[in-house]
Short mmCIF file of C-alpha atoms in Angstrom, two decimals:
data_model
loop_
_atom_site.label_atom_id
_atom_site.label_comp_id
_atom_site.label_asym_id
_atom_site.label_seq_id
_atom_site.Cartn_x
_atom_site.Cartn_y
_atom_site.Cartn_z
CA UNK A 1 5.42 -9.90 17.10
CA UNK A 2 7.64 -9.52 14.12
CA UNK A 3 5.14 -7.81 11.90
CA UNK A 4 1.70 -6.28 11.65
CA UNK A 5 -1.04 -8.75 12.44
CA UNK A 6 -4.70 -8.56 11.59
CA UNK A 7 -7.73 -10.55 12.63
CA UNK A 8 -9.81 -12.19 11.48
CA UNK A 9 -8.14 -13.20 8.23
CA UNK A 10 -11.54 -13.78 6.65
CA UNK A 11 -14.96 -12.52 7.62
CA UNK A 12 -18.25 -13.36 5.99
CA UNK A 13 -21.26 -11.42 7.17
CA UNK A 14 -24.79 -10.67 6.14
CA UNK A 15 -25.88 -7.32 4.78
CA UNK A 16 -26.90 -5.01 7.61
CA UNK A 17 -24.69 -6.58 10.27
CA UNK A 18 -21.88 -4.76 12.04
CA UNK A 19 -18.28 -6.01 11.83
CA UNK A 20 -15.08 -5.24 13.72
CA UNK A 21 -11.65 -5.71 12.24
CA UNK A 22 -8.55 -5.69 14.40
CA UNK A 23 -4.99 -4.57 13.75
CA UNK A 24 -1.93 -5.09 15.93
CA UNK A 25 0.87 -2.83 14.68
CA UNK A 26 4.58 -3.37 15.05
CA UNK A 27 5.68 -2.50 18.57
CA UNK A 28 7.02 1.05 18.75
CA UNK A 29 5.33 2.24 15.58
CA UNK A 30 3.39 5.40 16.29
CA UNK A 31 1.66 5.69 12.92
CA UNK A 32 -1.14 3.34 11.90
CA UNK A 33 -3.10 3.30 8.63
CA UNK A 34 -6.19 1.53 7.40
CA UNK A 35 -6.68 0.92 3.69
CA UNK A 36 -9.05 -1.16 1.66
CA UNK A 37 -8.55 -2.93 -1.62
CA UNK A 38 -11.49 -4.03 -3.69
CA UNK A 39 -11.08 -6.98 -6.05
CA UNK A 40 -8.55 -6.16 -8.75
CA UNK A 41 -8.27 -2.56 -7.63
CA UNK A 42 -5.52 -0.44 -6.14
CA UNK A 43 -5.22 0.70 -2.56
CA UNK A 44 -7.74 3.14 -1.06
CA UNK A 45 -6.77 5.09 2.06
CA UNK A 46 -9.32 5.08 4.87
CA UNK A 47 -7.90 6.53 8.09
CA UNK A 48 -4.57 7.41 9.71
CA UNK A 49 -3.52 7.58 13.37
CA UNK A 50 -0.35 9.33 14.53
CA UNK A 51 0.44 9.17 18.22
CA UNK A 52 -2.05 11.14 20.29
CA UNK A 53 -3.04 13.44 17.45
CA UNK A 54 -6.55 13.54 16.09
CA UNK A 55 -6.86 10.89 13.38
CA UNK A 56 -7.08 11.79 9.70
CA UNK A 57 -10.46 10.36 8.73
CA UNK A 58 -10.56 11.92 5.28
CA UNK A 59 -10.69 8.57 3.50
CA UNK A 60 -13.63 7.03 5.32
CA UNK A 61 -16.33 6.47 2.68
CA UNK A 62 -19.34 7.01 4.94
CA UNK A 63 -20.39 7.49 8.54
CA UNK A 64 -20.92 3.75 8.79
CA UNK A 65 -17.14 3.44 9.03
CA UNK A 66 -15.24 4.31 12.19
CA UNK A 67 -11.96 3.37 13.78
CA UNK A 68 -10.25 3.76 17.09
CA UNK A 69 -6.81 3.14 18.41
CA UNK A 70 -6.58 2.37 22.09
CA UNK A 71 -3.43 3.17 24.04
CA UNK A 72 -1.59 4.06 20.90
CA UNK A 73 -1.32 0.44 19.86
CA UNK A 74 -4.13 -1.87 18.75
CA UNK A 75 -6.69 -0.46 16.35
CA UNK A 76 -10.21 -1.55 15.52
CA UNK A 77 -12.04 -0.66 12.32
CA UNK A 78 -15.82 -0.91 12.67
CA UNK A 79 -18.26 -1.04 9.81
CA UNK A 80 -21.89 -0.65 10.79
CA UNK A 81 -24.85 -1.90 8.76
CA UNK A 82 -22.57 -3.51 6.20
CA UNK A 83 -23.43 -3.28 2.52
CA UNK A 84 -22.34 -5.53 -0.33
CA UNK A 85 -20.09 -2.79 -1.70
CA UNK A 86 -18.11 -2.96 1.54
CA UNK A 87 -16.73 -6.32 0.42
CA UNK A 88 -12.98 -5.91 0.06
CA UNK A 89 -9.67 -6.71 1.68
CA UNK A 90 -9.02 -4.35 4.55
CA UNK A 91 -5.32 -3.71 5.09
CA UNK A 92 -3.61 -2.21 8.09
CA UNK A 93 -0.12 -0.71 8.02
CA UNK A 94 2.15 0.82 10.60
CA UNK A 95 5.27 2.93 10.45
CA UNK A 96 7.63 4.74 12.76
CA UNK A 97 5.54 7.80 12.09
CA UNK A 98 6.25 11.49 12.11
CA UNK A 99 6.56 13.84 9.18
CA UNK A 100 9.47 15.43 7.42
CA UNK A 101 10.83 12.21 6.06
CA UNK A 102 9.53 9.03 4.59
CA UNK A 103 8.95 6.13 6.95
CA UNK A 104 8.35 2.80 5.29
CA UNK A 105 4.91 1.38 5.89
CA UNK A 106 4.71 -2.24 6.91
CA UNK A 107 1.49 -3.93 5.94
CA UNK A 108 -0.41 -6.71 7.59
CA UNK A 109 -1.87 -9.64 5.65
CA UNK A 110 -5.32 -8.05 5.54
CA UNK A 111 -8.84 -9.12 6.43
CA UNK A 112 -10.98 -10.32 3.55
CA UNK A 113 -14.53 -9.12 4.20
CA UNK A 114 -17.40 -10.60 2.26
CA UNK A 115 -20.87 -9.14 2.69
CA UNK A 116 -23.60 -11.42 1.42
CA UNK B 1 0.13 13.76 -6.00
CA UNK B 2 1.31 13.40 -9.58
CA UNK B 3 -0.25 10.69 -11.71
CA UNK B 4 1.79 7.71 -12.88
CA UNK B 5 1.41 5.48 -15.90
CA UNK B 6 2.61 1.88 -15.93
CA UNK B 7 2.13 -0.97 -18.39
CA UNK B 8 -0.59 -3.30 -17.10
CA UNK B 9 1.50 -6.45 -17.35
CA UNK B 10 4.82 -7.91 -18.35
CA UNK B 11 6.55 -11.28 -18.34
CA UNK B 12 10.11 -11.94 -17.32
CA UNK B 13 12.35 -14.99 -17.50
CA UNK B 14 13.68 -16.34 -14.24
CA UNK B 15 17.26 -15.25 -13.63
CA UNK B 16 17.05 -12.36 -16.03
CA UNK B 17 16.73 -8.69 -15.15
CA UNK B 18 13.23 -7.26 -15.03
CA UNK B 19 12.92 -3.62 -16.07
CA UNK B 20 9.66 -1.99 -15.01
CA UNK B 21 8.94 1.43 -16.52
CA UNK B 22 6.90 4.22 -14.98
CA UNK B 23 5.94 7.55 -16.53
CA UNK B 24 5.32 10.53 -14.26
CA UNK B 25 5.54 13.51 -16.60
CA UNK B 26 3.74 15.88 -14.20
CA UNK B 27 6.02 15.20 -11.26
CA UNK B 28 6.84 18.24 -9.12
CA UNK B 29 10.27 19.18 -7.88
CA UNK B 30 9.59 18.05 -4.33
CA UNK B 31 7.94 14.76 -5.21
CA UNK B 32 9.70 11.46 -4.76
CA UNK B 33 9.24 8.26 -6.74
CA UNK B 34 8.28 5.23 -4.63
CA UNK B 35 7.88 1.61 -5.56
CA UNK B 36 5.85 -0.99 -3.71
CA UNK B 37 4.87 -4.48 -4.73
CA UNK B 38 2.07 -6.79 -3.72
CA UNK B 39 2.43 -10.52 -3.92
CA UNK B 40 -0.82 -12.42 -4.27
CA UNK B 41 -2.86 -12.52 -1.06
CA UNK B 42 -0.32 -10.44 0.85
CA UNK B 43 -0.14 -6.80 1.90
CA UNK B 44 1.97 -4.36 -0.12
CA UNK B 45 5.71 -4.33 0.48
CA UNK B 46 7.99 -1.30 0.18
CA UNK B 47 10.82 -1.71 -2.33
CA UNK B 48 12.67 1.54 -2.86
CA UNK B 49 12.29 5.27 -3.36
CA UNK B 50 14.29 8.16 -4.79
CA UNK B 51 14.20 11.84 -5.71
CA UNK B 52 16.57 12.38 -8.64
CA UNK B 53 19.62 10.23 -8.08
CA UNK B 54 19.64 6.55 -8.92
CA UNK B 55 19.15 4.35 -5.89
CA UNK B 56 20.02 0.74 -5.12
CA UNK B 57 19.22 -1.54 -2.23
CA UNK B 58 19.16 -5.26 -1.60
CA UNK B 59 15.92 -5.67 -3.49
CA UNK B 60 16.21 -3.48 -6.56
CA UNK B 61 17.65 -0.49 -8.36
CA UNK B 62 15.77 2.66 -9.28
CA UNK B 63 16.82 4.66 -12.31
CA UNK B 64 15.29 8.12 -12.65
CA UNK B 65 15.72 10.09 -15.87
CA UNK B 66 17.44 13.44 -15.73
CA UNK B 67 14.20 15.30 -16.39
CA UNK B 68 12.49 13.09 -13.75
CA UNK B 69 9.56 12.45 -16.02
CA UNK B 70 10.06 8.72 -15.98
CA UNK B 71 11.80 6.02 -14.02
CA UNK B 72 12.64 2.33 -14.21
CA UNK B 73 12.64 -0.22 -11.43
CA UNK B 74 15.19 -2.96 -12.05
CA UNK B 75 15.03 -6.37 -10.43
CA UNK B 76 18.53 -7.60 -11.30
CA UNK B 77 17.92 -11.35 -11.18
CA UNK B 78 14.22 -12.08 -11.13
CA UNK B 79 13.04 -15.15 -9.23
CA UNK B 80 9.66 -16.85 -9.22
CA UNK B 81 8.99 -15.18 -5.87
CA UNK B 82 9.17 -11.79 -7.58
CA UNK B 83 5.87 -12.49 -9.32
CA UNK B 84 3.66 -9.68 -8.04
CA UNK B 85 1.92 -6.43 -8.91
CA UNK B 86 4.39 -3.53 -8.82
CA UNK B 87 3.17 -0.05 -8.01
CA UNK B 88 4.92 3.20 -8.89
CA UNK B 89 3.84 6.21 -6.83
CA UNK B 90 5.00 9.81 -6.79
CA UNK B 91 4.37 11.97 -3.76
CA UNK B 92 5.92 14.49 -1.44
CA UNK B 93 8.11 12.91 1.21
CA UNK B 94 6.95 13.64 4.69
CA UNK B 95 3.51 14.70 3.53
CA UNK B 96 1.04 14.62 6.35
CA UNK B 97 0.17 11.05 7.05
CA UNK B 98 2.32 9.63 4.27
CA UNK B 99 -0.84 7.89 3.12
CA UNK B 100 -0.45 5.84 -0.03
CA UNK B 101 -2.69 5.68 -3.05
CA UNK B 102 -2.03 2.95 -5.57
CA UNK B 103 -3.18 2.83 -9.16
CA UNK B 104 -3.35 -0.28 -11.30
CA UNK B 105 0.36 -1.13 -11.24
CA UNK B 106 2.20 -3.60 -13.45
CA UNK B 107 1.45 -7.27 -13.03
CA UNK B 108 4.80 -9.05 -13.38
CA UNK B 109 4.91 -12.75 -14.08
CA UNK B 110 8.31 -14.40 -13.70
CA UNK B 111 8.45 -17.59 -15.74
CA UNK B 112 10.86 -20.49 -15.27
#
């Protein structure tokens, strides 16, 4: 595809349920990021994947959050036992990756998660 | 990463230049200034970045003061589609992960 895609676009779930959010990065991009944005707030980093390296999980808010990236492409963010404070827009971004220079991050449209 | 300060909101007339200020008085010598914007219900979009020289691309111009403690993003001919929240970030280029952290930004409303 032409850009980063995410699914679903909207997800409503009940407190305590598990949810999975999907991200399809731009083909050829080795770096993939997950962020979340609560209502009216700025961007909060969650996790970063770069090629086959161990992911940077330093932004995950609790052990209920996990993410994987299979085959260096598609990524899934899983939130277990969802809480109301998990309600936010979850954004995925990808870039050419690597360090030493700045590679523009391209963002997907996000998944709006609402926990009732 | 150095902290940035931006006005919370500003209005701009369509067709006129929009000048968005950003203060970053604690910026370090190896930190760049980046600008992103976020149109309602969309993901953030990269605009431009620079170190100390002024930069221009097809979207905007970035003017950085000589002491690098502040900068201005210029949208030369604002259109209604430029209505968005604009984020100014300072960080080291090539930092591990290049992860972004946005503050409150400036909410720009372009009026006809």
